[in-house]
PDB file of C-alpha atoms and ligand atoms in Angstrom:
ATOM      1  CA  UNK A  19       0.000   0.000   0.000  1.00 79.00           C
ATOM      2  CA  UNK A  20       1.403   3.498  -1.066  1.00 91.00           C
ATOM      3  CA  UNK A  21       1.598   6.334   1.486  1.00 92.00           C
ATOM      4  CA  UNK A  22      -1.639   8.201   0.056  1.00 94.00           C
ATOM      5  CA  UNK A  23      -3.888   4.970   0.458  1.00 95.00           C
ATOM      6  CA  UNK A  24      -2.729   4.093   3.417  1.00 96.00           C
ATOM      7  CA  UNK A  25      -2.913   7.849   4.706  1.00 96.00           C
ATOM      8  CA  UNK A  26      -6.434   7.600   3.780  1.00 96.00           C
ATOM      9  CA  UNK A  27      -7.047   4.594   5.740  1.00 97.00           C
ATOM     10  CA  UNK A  28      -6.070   6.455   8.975  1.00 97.00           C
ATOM     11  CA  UNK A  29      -8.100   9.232   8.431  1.00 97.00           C
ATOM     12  CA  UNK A  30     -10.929   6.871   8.250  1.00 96.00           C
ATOM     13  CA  UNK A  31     -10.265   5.194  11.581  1.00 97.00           C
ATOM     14  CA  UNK A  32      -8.921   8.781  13.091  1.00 97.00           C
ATOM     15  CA  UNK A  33     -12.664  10.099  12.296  1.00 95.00           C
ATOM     16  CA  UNK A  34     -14.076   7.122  13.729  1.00 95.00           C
ATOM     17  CA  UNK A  35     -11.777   7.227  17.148  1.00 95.00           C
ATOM     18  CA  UNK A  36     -12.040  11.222  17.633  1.00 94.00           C
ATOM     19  CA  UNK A  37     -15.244  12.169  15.714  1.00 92.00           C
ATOM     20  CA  UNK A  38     -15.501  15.889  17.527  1.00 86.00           C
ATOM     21  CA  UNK A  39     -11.922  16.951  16.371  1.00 86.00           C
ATOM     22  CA  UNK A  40     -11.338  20.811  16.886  1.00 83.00           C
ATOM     23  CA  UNK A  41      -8.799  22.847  18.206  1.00 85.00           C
ATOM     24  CA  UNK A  42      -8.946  22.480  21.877  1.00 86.00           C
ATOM     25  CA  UNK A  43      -8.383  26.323  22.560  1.00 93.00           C
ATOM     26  CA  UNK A  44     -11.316  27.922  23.272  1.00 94.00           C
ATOM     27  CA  UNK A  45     -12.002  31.483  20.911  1.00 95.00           C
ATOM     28  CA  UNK A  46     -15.213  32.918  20.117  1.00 95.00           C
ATOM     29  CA  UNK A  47     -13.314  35.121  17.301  1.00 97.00           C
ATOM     30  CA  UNK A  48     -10.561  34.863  15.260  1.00 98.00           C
ATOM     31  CA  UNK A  49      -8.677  37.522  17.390  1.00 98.00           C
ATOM     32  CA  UNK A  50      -9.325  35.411  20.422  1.00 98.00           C
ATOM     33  CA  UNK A  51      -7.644  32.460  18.540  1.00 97.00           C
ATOM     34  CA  UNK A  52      -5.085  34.811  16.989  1.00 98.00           C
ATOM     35  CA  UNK A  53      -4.206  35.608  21.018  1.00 98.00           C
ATOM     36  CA  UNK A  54      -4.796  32.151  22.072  1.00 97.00           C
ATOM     37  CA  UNK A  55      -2.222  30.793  19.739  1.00 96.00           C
ATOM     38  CA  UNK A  56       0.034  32.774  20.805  1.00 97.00           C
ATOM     39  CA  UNK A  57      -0.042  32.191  24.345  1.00 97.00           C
ATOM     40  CA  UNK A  58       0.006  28.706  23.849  1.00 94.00           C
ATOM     41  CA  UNK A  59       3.692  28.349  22.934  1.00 90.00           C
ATOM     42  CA  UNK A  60       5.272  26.631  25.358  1.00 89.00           C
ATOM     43  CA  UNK A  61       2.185  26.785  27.454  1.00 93.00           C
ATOM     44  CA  UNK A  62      -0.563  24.138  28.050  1.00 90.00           C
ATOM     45  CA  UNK A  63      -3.822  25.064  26.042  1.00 91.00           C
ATOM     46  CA  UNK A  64      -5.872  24.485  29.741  1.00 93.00           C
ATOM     47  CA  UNK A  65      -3.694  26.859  30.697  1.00 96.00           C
ATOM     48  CA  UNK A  66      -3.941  29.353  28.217  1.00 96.00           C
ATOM     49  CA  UNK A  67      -7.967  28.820  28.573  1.00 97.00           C
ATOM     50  CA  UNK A  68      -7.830  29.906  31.896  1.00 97.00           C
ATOM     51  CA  UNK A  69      -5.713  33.120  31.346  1.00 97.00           C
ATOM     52  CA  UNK A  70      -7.782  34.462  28.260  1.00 97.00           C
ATOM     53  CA  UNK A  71     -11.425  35.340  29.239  1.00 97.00           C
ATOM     54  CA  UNK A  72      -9.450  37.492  31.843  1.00 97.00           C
ATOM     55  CA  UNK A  73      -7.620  39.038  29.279  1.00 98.00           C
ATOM     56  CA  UNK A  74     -10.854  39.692  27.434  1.00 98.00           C
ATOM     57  CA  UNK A  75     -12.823  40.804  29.928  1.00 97.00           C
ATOM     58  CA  UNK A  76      -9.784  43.623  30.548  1.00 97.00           C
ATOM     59  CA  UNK A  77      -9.655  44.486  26.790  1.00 98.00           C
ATOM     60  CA  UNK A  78     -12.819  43.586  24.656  1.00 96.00           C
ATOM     61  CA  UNK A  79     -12.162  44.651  21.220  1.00 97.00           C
ATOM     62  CA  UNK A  80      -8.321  44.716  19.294  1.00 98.00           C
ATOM     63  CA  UNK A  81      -8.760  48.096  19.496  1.00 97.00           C
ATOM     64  CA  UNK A  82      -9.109  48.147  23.522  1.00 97.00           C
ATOM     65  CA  UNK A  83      -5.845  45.347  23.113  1.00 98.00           C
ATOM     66  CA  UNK A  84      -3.846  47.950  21.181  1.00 98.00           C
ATOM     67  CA  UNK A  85      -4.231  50.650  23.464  1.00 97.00           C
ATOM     68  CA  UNK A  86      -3.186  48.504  26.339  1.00 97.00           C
ATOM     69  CA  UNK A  87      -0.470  49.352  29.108  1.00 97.00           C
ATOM     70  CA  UNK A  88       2.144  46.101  28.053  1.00 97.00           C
ATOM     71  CA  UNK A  89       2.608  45.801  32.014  1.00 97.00           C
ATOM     72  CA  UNK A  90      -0.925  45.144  32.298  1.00 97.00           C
ATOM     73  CA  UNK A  91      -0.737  42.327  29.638  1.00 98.00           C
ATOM     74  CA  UNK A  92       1.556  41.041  30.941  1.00 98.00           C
ATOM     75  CA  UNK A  93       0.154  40.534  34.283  1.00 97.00           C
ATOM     76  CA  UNK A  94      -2.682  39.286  33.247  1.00 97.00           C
ATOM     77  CA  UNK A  95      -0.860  36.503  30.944  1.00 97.00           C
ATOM     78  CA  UNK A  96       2.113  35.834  33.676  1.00 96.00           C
ATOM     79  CA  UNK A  97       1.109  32.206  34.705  1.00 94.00           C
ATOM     80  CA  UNK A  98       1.483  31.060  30.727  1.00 92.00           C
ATOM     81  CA  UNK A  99       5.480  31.884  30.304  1.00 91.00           C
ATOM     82  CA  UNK A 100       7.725  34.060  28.351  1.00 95.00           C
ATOM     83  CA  UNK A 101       4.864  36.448  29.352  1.00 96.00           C
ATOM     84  CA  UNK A 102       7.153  39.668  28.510  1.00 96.00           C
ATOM     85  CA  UNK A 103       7.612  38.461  24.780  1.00 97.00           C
ATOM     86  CA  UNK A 104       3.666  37.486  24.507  1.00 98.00           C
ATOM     87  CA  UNK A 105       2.785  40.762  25.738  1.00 98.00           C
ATOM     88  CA  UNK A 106       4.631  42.799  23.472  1.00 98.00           C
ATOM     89  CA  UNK A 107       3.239  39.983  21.007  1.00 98.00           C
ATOM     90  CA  UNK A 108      -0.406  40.368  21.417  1.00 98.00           C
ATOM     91  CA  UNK A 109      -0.371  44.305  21.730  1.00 98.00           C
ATOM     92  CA  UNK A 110       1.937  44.613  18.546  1.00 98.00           C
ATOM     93  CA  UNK A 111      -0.690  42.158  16.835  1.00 98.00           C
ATOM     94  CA  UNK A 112      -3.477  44.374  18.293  1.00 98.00           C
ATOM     95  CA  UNK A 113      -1.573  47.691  16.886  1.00 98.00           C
ATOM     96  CA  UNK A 114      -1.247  46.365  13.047  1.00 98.00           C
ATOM     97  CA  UNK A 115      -4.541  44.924  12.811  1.00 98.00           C
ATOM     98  CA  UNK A 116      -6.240  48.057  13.515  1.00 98.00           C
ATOM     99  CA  UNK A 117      -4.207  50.238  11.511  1.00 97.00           C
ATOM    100  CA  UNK A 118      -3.304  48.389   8.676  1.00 97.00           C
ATOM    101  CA  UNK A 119      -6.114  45.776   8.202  1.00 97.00           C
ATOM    102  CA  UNK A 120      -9.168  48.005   9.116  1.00 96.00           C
ATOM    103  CA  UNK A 121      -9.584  45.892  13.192  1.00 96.00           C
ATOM    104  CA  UNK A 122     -10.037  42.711  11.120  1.00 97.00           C
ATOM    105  CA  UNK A 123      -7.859  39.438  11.366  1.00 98.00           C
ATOM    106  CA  UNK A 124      -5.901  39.200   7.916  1.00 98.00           C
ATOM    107  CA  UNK A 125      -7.024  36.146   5.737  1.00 97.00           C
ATOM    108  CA  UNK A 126      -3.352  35.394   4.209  1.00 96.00           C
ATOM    109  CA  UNK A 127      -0.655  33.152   5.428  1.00 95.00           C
ATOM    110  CA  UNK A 128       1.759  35.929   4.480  1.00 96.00           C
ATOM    111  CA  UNK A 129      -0.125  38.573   6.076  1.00 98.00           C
ATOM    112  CA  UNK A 130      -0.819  36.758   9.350  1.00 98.00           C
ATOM    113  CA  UNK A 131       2.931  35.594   9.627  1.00 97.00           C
ATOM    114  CA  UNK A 132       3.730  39.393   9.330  1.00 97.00           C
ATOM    115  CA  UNK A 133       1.981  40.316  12.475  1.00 98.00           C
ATOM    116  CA  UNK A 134       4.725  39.836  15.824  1.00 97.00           C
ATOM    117  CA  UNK A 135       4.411  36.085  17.776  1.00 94.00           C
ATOM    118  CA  UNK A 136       2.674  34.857  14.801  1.00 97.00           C
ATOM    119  CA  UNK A 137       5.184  32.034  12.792  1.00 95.00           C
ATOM    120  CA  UNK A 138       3.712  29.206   9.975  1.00 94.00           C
ATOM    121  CA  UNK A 139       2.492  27.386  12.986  1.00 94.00           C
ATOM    122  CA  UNK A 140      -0.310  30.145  14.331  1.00 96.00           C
ATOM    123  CA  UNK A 141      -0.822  31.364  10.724  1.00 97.00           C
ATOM    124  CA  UNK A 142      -1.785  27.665   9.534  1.00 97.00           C
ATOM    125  CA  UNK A 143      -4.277  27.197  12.775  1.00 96.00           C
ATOM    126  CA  UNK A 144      -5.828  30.380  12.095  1.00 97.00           C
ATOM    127  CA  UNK A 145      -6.335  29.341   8.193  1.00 97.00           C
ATOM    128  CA  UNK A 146      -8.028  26.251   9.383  1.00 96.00           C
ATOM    129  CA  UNK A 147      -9.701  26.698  12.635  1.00 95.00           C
ATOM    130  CA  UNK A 148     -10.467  30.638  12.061  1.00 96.00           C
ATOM    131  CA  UNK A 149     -11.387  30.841   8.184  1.00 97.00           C
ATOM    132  CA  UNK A 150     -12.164  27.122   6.954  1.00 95.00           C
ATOM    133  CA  UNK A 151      -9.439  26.595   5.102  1.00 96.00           C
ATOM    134  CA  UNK A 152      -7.643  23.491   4.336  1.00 96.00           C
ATOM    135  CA  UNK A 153      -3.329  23.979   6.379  1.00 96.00           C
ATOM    136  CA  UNK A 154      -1.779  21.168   8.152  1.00 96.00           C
ATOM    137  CA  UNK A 155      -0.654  22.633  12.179  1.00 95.00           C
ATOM    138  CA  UNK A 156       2.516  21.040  12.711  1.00 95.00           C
ATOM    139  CA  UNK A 157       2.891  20.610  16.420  1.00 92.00           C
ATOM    140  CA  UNK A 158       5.174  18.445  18.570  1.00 92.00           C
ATOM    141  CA  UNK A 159       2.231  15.928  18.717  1.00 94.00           C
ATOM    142  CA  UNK A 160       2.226  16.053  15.105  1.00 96.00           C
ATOM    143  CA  UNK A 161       5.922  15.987  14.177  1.00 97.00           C
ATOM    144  CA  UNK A 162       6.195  13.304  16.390  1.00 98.00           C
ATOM    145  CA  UNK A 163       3.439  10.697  15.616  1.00 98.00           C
ATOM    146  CA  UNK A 164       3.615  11.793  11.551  1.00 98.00           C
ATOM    147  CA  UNK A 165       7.327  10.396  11.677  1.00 97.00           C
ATOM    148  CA  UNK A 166       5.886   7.376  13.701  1.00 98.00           C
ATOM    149  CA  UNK A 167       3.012   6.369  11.066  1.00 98.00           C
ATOM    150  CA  UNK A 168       5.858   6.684   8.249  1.00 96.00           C
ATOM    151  CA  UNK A 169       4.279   9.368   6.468  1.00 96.00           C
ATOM    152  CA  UNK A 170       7.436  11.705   6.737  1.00 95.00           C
ATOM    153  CA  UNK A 171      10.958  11.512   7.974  1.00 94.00           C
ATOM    154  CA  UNK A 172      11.657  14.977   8.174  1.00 95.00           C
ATOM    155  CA  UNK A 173      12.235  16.842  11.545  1.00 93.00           C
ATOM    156  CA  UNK A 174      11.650  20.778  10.195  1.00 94.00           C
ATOM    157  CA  UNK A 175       8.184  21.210  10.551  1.00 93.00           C
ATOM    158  CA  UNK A 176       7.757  22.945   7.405  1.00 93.00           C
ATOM    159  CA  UNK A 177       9.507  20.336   5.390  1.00 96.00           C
ATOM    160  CA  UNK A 178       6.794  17.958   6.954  1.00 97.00           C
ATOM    161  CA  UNK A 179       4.046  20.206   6.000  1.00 96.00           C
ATOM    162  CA  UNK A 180       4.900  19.668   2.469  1.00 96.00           C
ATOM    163  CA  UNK A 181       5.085  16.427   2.751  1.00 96.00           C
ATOM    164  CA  UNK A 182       1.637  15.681   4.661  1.00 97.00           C
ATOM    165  CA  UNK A 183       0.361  17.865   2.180  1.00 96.00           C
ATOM    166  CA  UNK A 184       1.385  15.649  -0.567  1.00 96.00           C
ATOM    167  CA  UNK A 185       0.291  12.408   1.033  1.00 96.00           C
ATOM    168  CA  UNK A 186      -2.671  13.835   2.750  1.00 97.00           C
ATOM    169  CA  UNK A 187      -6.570  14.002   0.965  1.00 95.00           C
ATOM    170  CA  UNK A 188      -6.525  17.911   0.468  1.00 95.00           C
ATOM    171  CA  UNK A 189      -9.777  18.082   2.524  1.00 95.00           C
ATOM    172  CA  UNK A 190      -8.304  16.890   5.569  1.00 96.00           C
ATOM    173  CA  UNK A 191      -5.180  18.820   6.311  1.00 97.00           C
ATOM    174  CA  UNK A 192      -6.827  20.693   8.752  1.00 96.00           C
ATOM    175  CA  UNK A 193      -8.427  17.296  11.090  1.00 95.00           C
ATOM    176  CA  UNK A 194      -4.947  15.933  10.711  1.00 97.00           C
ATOM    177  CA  UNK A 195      -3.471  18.240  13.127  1.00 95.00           C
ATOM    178  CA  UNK A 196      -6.432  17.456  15.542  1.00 94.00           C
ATOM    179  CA  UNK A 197      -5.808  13.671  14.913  1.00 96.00           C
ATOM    180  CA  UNK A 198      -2.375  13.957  15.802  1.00 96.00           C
ATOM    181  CA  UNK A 199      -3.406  15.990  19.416  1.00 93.00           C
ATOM    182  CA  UNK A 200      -6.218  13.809  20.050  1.00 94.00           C
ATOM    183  CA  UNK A 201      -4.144  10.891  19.622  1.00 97.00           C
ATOM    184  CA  UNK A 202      -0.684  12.420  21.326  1.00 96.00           C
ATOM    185  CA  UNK A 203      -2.555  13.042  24.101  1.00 92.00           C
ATOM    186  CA  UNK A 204      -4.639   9.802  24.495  1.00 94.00           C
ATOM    187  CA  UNK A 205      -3.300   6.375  22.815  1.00 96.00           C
ATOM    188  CA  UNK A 206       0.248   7.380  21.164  1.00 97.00           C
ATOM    189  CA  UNK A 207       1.983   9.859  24.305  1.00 96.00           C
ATOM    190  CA  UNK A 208       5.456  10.567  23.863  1.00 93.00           C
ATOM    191  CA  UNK A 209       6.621   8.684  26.532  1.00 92.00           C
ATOM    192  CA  UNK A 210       4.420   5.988  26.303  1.00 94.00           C
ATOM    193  CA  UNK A 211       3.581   4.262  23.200  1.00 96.00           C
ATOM    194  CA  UNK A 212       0.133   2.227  24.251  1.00 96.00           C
ATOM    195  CA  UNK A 213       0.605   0.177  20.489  1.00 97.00           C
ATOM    196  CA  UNK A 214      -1.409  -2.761  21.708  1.00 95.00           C
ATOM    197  CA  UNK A 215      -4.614  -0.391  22.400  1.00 95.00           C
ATOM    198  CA  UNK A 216      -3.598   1.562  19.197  1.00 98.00           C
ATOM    199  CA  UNK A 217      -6.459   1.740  16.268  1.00 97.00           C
ATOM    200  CA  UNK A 218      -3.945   2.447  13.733  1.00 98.00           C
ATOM    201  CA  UNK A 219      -1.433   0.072  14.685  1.00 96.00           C
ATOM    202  CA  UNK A 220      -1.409  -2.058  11.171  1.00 95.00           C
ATOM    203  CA  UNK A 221      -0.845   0.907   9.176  1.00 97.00           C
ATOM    204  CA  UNK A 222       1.672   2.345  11.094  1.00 97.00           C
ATOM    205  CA  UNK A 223       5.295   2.102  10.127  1.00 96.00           C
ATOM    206  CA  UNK A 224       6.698   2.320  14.026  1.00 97.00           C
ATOM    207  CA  UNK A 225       3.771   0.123  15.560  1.00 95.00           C
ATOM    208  CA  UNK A 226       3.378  -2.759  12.553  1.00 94.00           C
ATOM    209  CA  UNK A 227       7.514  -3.393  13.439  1.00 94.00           C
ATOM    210  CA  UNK A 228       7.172  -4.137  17.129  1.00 89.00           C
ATOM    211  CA  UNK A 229       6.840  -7.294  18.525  1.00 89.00           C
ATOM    212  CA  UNK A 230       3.939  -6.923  20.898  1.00 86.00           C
ATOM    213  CA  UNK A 231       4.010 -10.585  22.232  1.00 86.00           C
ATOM    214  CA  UNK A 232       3.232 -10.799  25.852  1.00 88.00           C
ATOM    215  CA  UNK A 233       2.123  -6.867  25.934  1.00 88.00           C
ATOM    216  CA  UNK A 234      -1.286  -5.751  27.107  1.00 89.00           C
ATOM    217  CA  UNK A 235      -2.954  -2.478  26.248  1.00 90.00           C
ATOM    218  CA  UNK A 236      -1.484  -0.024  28.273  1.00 90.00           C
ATOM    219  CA  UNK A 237       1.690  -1.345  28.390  1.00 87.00           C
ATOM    220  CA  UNK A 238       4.256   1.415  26.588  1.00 90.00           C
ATOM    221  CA  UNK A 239       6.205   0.193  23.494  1.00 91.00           C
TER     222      UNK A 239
HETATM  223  S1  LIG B 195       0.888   2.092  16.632  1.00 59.78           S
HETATM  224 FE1  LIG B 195       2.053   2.903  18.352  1.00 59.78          FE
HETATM  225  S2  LIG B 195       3.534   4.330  17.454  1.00 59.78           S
HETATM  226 FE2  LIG B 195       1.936   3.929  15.903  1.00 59.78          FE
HETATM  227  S3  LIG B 195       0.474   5.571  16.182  1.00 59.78           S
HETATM  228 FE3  LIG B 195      -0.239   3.843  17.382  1.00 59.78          FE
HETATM  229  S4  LIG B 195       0.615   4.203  19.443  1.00 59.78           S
HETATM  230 FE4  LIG B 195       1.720   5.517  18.020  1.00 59.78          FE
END
């Protein structure tokens, strides 16, 4: 079995494990998931779910955000690390949205990767959690487990965008990067493999090669 068919083949049985796949930051905008992305590097999203309807209630609109004392920010967002740089982050982000894009979230890769904190990471979950487009979030979770199922070998995430992109079914660029949370998080954790309990185990390159003998689901590999 090729790559492609057998990519398609886990994104069958991914939609079947995790049918309610979204990003598991909460945003009721695509400024709140701008800021949300943000503060989640290096930070726990629970975390950064806890720190932002503070932040929101303090400063409503981008507008309020851009005319915000940094120091204030930056207490506010303290608890999620490398608060200083995040601060400056947001209110930078807040400053060129209003004046150059009219208060509204640019739509472009290029644009959004232009705006301070934001790198191919953010810009790609705002193009597919924020505007419905098709971009593949390349996480730790998904570096990781991609490199595990044998669908890349690459360790740069953008070198492993390109190459999910050209294995993956266009339409589900986006639910990969879920999968690979979902599935991080619950069945294939970095520093325990649970392989016997794994749905995808046949079609995956790490997990087909182990010999599970005498293992029991829950049991690392
Ligand atoms: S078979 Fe093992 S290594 Fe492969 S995805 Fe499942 S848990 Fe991860």
């Amino acid at each position: 079995m090729d790559k492609k068919q057998r990519a398609k083949q886990i994104i069958e049985i991914l939609h079947e494990t995790y049918p309610d796949v979204e990003t598991t930051l909460d945003a009721t905008s695509a400024w709140e998931l701008l800021v949300g992305g943000i503060l989640a590097s290096q930070c726990t999203d629970e975390r950064v779910n806890k720190i932002t309807p503070h932040l929101f209630a303090a400063y409503p609109t981008i507008a309020d955000m851009a005319e915000a004392d940094v120091a204030d920010i930056e207490n506010i967002i303290r608890a999620c690390g490398i608060y200083r740089n995040k601060a400056k982050a947001i209110k930078g982000s807040a400053e060129i949205i209003t004046e150059e894009h009219g208060s509204q979230v640019p739509r472009t890769r290029e644009q959004l990767m232009e705006l301070p904190g934001v790198g191919r990471k953010i810009a790609n979950l705002m193009l597919g959690d924020a505007f419905g487009e098709q971009a593949v979030v390349v996480d730790t979770h998904c570096a990781r487990i991609s490199r595990l199922l044998g669908m890349t070998a690459e360790k740069d995430p953008a070198k492993i965008e390109g190459e999910l992109e050209a294995v993956l079914p266009p339409d589900s660029y986006t639910d990969w990067g879920h999968f690979m949370v979902f599935h991080g998080r619950t069945i294939c954790k970095a520093r325990c493999r649970d392989c016997v309990a794994c749905p995808l185990r046949q079609l995956c390159a790490y997990g087909s090669q182990q010999n599970l003998e005498g293992k029991e689901a829950g049991d690392c590999v």
